[in-house]
Amino acid sequence: MSGVVNVWEKVPRKLTLAQWLYLPEIVRGLRVTIRHFLRNLVRIRDLPTILYPEQKRDYSDRFRGKHILKTREDGTLKCVACYMCQQACPAECITIVAGEHPKIAYEKYPLVFDIDMLRCVFCGFCVDACPKDAIWMTGDYEMAFSSRQEAIFGIDKLIEKPGLPVKDGYGYRPYYPGDGTVPPADASVSPVIPGDGERARLREAGLLPAFRPSAPQLPAKN
Amino acid sequence: MSVVEAPTLSPSAEKIRARLSASPLSEKVGVGDLDLPTLEVSPSDWPALARFLRDDPECHYDLFLDLAGVDNLKRAGRKTRFEAVVHLHSLPHNNHVRVKVLLPGDTAPALPSVHEIWPAAGWFEREAFDLFGFHFSGHPNLRRILCHDAFVGHPLRKDYAPGQRWFATEQDLKMPAWAGETGERAEHFETQTLSIGPSHPATHGIIHLVARLDGERITRAETQIGYLHRCFEKMAETHTWNGVIPYADRLNYVSAMINGVGYVKTVEKMLGIEIPERGVLIRTILSEFSRIMDHCVNIGTNLVDIGALTNFWYLYQPRENIYGLIEACCGARLTVSYVRVGGLAIDVPEDFVPRCRELLESIPKFIDDVDRLVTNNRIVRNRFQGIGVVTKEQAIAWGLTGPMLRASGVPYDVRRSYPYDFYDKFDWDVPVANDGDNFSRYLVRMEEMRQSLKIIRQALDIFPEKGPVNCDDWHVVLPPKDAVYHDMESLIYHFKLIMEGIRVPQGERYEWVEGANGELGFYAISEGGGGPYRLKVRPPCFPNLAAFEKIIVGGTISDAVATLGTLNVIAGELDR
C-alpha cells in the first residue's frame, strides 16, 4: 500500500519560453525520432515489423491454430465420438455424427467430424475437453476461404496424416503436469480402467493432487 | 422477504437500517445482507429512497454504478417477476450497496426514473428499457439504446426465444428528435446538424455522434451506440460458467485478460474457492501488462487523432512485445481465454519470469520517449489543456470511474479501495489530477503505466518458482489429463465438468475489479445449474461515453475528437 500521487507534481503547468517558441522543441523532438531512425537503420534485424508472408513471426508451441485430429499407429482416428468437445465448444462450431466402429465391437467412431472455421474462436476448449487425446491444435493460422461451405473442415482436412509433417508444427495440446509441452504417450494403448490402485500410484507420483477435504457442498441439481 | 433477513447484519447494512429507521421510509424498505448490503423497495418509494441514499451524510451513495434488470420467470420463491437491481458506491465511506426495486406486473413493469438524482442512471435506464421493457416514467429520452429501432421484443426476458432475427434498413434507424429541427438560431446561416460516424476513423469503433453546430461550436449532441451489440448477456445464459470466458474476453478486447480475471473472480467467490498464490500472481502480472497495453493503445490512437502519428509507433512496439509474452503463455495474442474458474488453462512457460523482466527493462524507454515528445509539446498542450473539462462533481454525478474519475481529482481505484488478490501488499500510488481536462487524463494514464510496471516488479519478486496454479477441487477444475486417460474416477469428474458445467451454489454476487478504463463489475445470479441464470456486466466505458455528449457541448468538432480519444471507449465492451 502506498499513497496518492498528483501527476501535476512532475509536470510544469506553464511552458517555458523556449517551449513556446517551437524551434528548440523541434530540435529536441528530432533528437528522439532521429535516434529511433538511426537505431532501426543499424539494427535492421531487430525491427518489430516483419516482411510477411516471406517472413513469419515465431509463435510459441502453444499457439492455438487450426485443429488436427490425432491418429493411432494404424492411421485410424483416436476420436471415439463422445461429443465432449462439441459440448464444450462455446462457439458451437463442432458437428459430430457417431457410428459403430467397423473393427472394434464396443467402440464408436466419428462418421462426420466437422469444424466450422468461420465460427471457431480458437479458444482451445475442445483440446481441454477431449478425454482421448484425439484433438490438438497446430501452429497453422493461414486459412483463407472463398465460400462459407469451404470453411467447414471435415475429417479429410483435419486428420493427421501419419508420416507427413504437420504444417507449422503442433500448437496447443493437452496439459501435462511438468512443463506442459511433453507429448503424451499414446492413450489408445494404455489401460483404460486401472482401478483404485492405479489412482493411488498416480497420487504418490505427484500426478494427482490430494483431494481437498473442504470442497464446498453443492446443492442437488433441481 | 427474499433478501436474507439475518438476525445480525453486517456493520454497513446495520448502519443503513439504523439511519433508515429514523426516516419515514423505515417501514417501506427491507434491509438484508447478501454479499453486499441489500435493500428492497417498491417502485413508488424508489425515488425517495434514492434521494435518501444519496443525501444522507452517513450513507452518501454518490456514485451510481449499475442498473441490472432481472427476469424471475424461471426462479422459484421470488415476489415479483421483474426486479431492477441497482449497485451504488459511496466515495466518502468506501462501500457498495445493492438496491432491488421489485416491479409488480408480468408484462409492463414500470418504475420512476432516477436520472435527476444520479444523471449516470440515464443510459442504464435506457438499457433496461431496451433489453427488459422496463418503463421509466419521467425519463427524458426513453429509446432503445443497444438494439436497433426495428427490433421487436425485449431480448433478455426469459420468454424471448434467442435466435430470432430482426433486420433494420436505413429507413428504420431514427435520428434524435431535435436533429430535424431548424435550430436554436434559425437566422444564423451556419447552423446545421452534423452526423459523425458510425464508421469514422475518429470514433474508435462504431459510434454515431449527431451534433448540432453553430458555426464550428457544438450546441447540442447525442451519441447513438449499439452497432456492435451481440447480447453477450443472453449468450452467457445459454453457456456453462467456463464457456462464458471466451465471450468475456471480447468485451474489452484491448485488455482481454482483465475481463477474464474479473469474471472468474465473481464465480470463484460464489463457489468459495481459493486460488494458489502462483496462479493469482500470474493473473496479476498479465492483468497489469494488459493495463499497460490498453493505455498504450489509448494514448497512441488519441495522439493520432490530433496529428501526432509517431507516438503511435513507439507505443505499439511494447504492446507487440507484451502480446508475444501472452501468446507464449496461452497460445493467443488478443482474445486470450487464459483464465478458468479455479485457476488458469495452463501453467506459464519456464522462461516466464526472465521474459517479464526483459519487458520491464524495455517498456519504460518507450514511455519516456513519448513523454519527451508529447508532454511539453505546445501543440498537444493547446489541444489538450483546458479542453473537455469534467469537474469533480460532474464526474461523480455522471458515474465515471477509472482514469476519467481520477483525472478529475477523485482517488477511487478498486485496487486500492477494495484490494483484491495481492494488491494491498504492493507498494504503489494512485495517480490523480485535479483539472479533469484531456491533458490530465493523458498524464494519469502515463503515470498509471509506470505504476503498473512497479506492481509487476514487486509481483515478480514474490513469484514462487514452482507450485500449482489451479485449485485442487475437481468439482471446479479439470483433473490432470494423465489422470483422465488412466483413471475412471478422474474421467467421471472430467465428464461431469464438461457436459454439465460447474455447479455453482444458488445465489447472487456482484464482484468488481479495476479494468483499464474503470470499474469493471460482474453481477451474476446462479440457480444451481451449470451456467449463469443471469450475468450483467458493468462496462466502465458505458457511463464514460454517456457523459461525452455533455462534455463536448460548447467546444469545437476538433475538440470533440480529441476528447473522445481520452474517454477510452472500447466498442466491444460498450455495446456488449
PDB file of C-alpha atoms in Angstrom, chain A residues 216-219, chain B residues 35 75 98 241 262-274 341 476 502-511 522-529 531-535:
ATOM      1  CA  PRO A 216     -17.881 -26.849  -0.971  1.00  0.00           C
ATOM      2  CA  GLN A 217     -21.069 -28.824  -0.606  1.00  0.00           C
ATOM      3  CA  LEU A 218     -23.112 -28.096  -3.655  1.00  0.00           C
ATOM      4  CA  PRO A 219     -26.889 -28.284  -3.617  1.00  0.00           C
TER       5      PRO A 219
ATOM      6  CA  ASP B  35     -22.596 -10.412  -0.411  1.00  0.00           C
ATOM      7  CA  ARG B  75     -36.794 -18.683 -10.452  1.00  0.00           C
ATOM      8  CA  ARG B  98     -27.396  -3.054  -3.728  1.00  0.00           C
ATOM      9  CA  TRP B 241     -19.752 -20.938 -16.454  1.00  0.00           C
ATOM     10  CA  GLY B 262     -12.971 -10.131 -13.225  1.00  0.00           C
ATOM     11  CA  TYR B 263     -15.454 -12.691 -14.443  1.00  0.00           C
ATOM     12  CA  VAL B 264     -13.853 -15.754 -12.847  1.00  0.00           C
ATOM     13  CA  LYS B 265     -13.369 -13.809  -9.626  1.00  0.00           C
ATOM     14  CA  THR B 266     -17.157 -13.494  -9.426  1.00  0.00           C
ATOM     15  CA  VAL B 267     -17.685 -17.209  -9.978  1.00  0.00           C
ATOM     16  CA  GLU B 268     -14.890 -18.200  -7.609  1.00  0.00           C
ATOM     17  CA  LYS B 269     -16.362 -16.058  -4.843  1.00  0.00           C
ATOM     18  CA  MET B 270     -19.729 -17.739  -5.387  1.00  0.00           C
ATOM     19  CA  LEU B 271     -18.057 -21.142  -5.132  1.00  0.00           C
ATOM     20  CA  GLY B 272     -15.977 -20.092  -2.153  1.00  0.00           C
ATOM     21  CA  ILE B 273     -12.691 -21.367  -3.512  1.00  0.00           C
ATOM     22  CA  GLU B 274      -9.163 -20.024  -3.191  1.00  0.00           C
ATOM     23  CA  VAL B 341     -12.800 -20.813 -12.974  1.00  0.00           C
ATOM     24  CA  VAL B 476     -14.324 -26.995 -10.332  1.00  0.00           C
ATOM     25  CA  ILE B 502     -19.505 -26.285 -12.722  1.00  0.00           C
ATOM     26  CA  ARG B 503     -22.357 -26.461 -10.240  1.00  0.00           C
ATOM     27  CA  VAL B 504     -22.299 -23.051  -8.647  1.00  0.00           C
ATOM     28  CA  PRO B 505     -24.443 -22.775  -5.498  1.00  0.00           C
ATOM     29  CA  GLN B 506     -27.657 -20.821  -5.718  1.00  0.00           C
ATOM     30  CA  GLY B 507     -27.202 -17.139  -5.029  1.00  0.00           C
ATOM     31  CA  GLU B 508     -26.105 -13.860  -6.464  1.00  0.00           C
ATOM     32  CA  ARG B 509     -22.940 -11.845  -6.347  1.00  0.00           C
ATOM     33  CA  TYR B 510     -21.521  -8.571  -7.582  1.00  0.00           C
ATOM     34  CA  GLU B 511     -17.747  -8.524  -7.922  1.00  0.00           C
ATOM     35  CA  PHE B 522     -19.952  -8.595 -12.989  1.00  0.00           C
ATOM     36  CA  TYR B 523     -23.309  -9.281 -11.373  1.00  0.00           C
ATOM     37  CA  ALA B 524     -24.060 -12.996 -11.580  1.00  0.00           C
ATOM     38  CA  ILE B 525     -27.097 -14.960 -10.467  1.00  0.00           C
ATOM     39  CA  SER B 526     -26.896 -18.727 -10.159  1.00  0.00           C
ATOM     40  CA  GLU B 527     -29.820 -21.093  -9.815  1.00  0.00           C
ATOM     41  CA  GLY B 528     -27.544 -24.071  -9.157  1.00  0.00           C
ATOM     42  CA  GLY B 529     -27.269 -25.056 -12.804  1.00  0.00           C
ATOM     43  CA  GLY B 531     -24.346 -21.906 -16.263  1.00  0.00           C
ATOM     44  CA  PRO B 532     -25.381 -18.436 -15.121  1.00  0.00           C
ATOM     45  CA  TYR B 533     -29.078 -17.662 -14.754  1.00  0.00           C
ATOM     46  CA  ARG B 534     -28.275 -14.029 -15.377  1.00  0.00           C
ATOM     47  CA  LEU B 535     -24.977 -12.272 -15.923  1.00  0.00           C
TER      48      LEU B 535
END
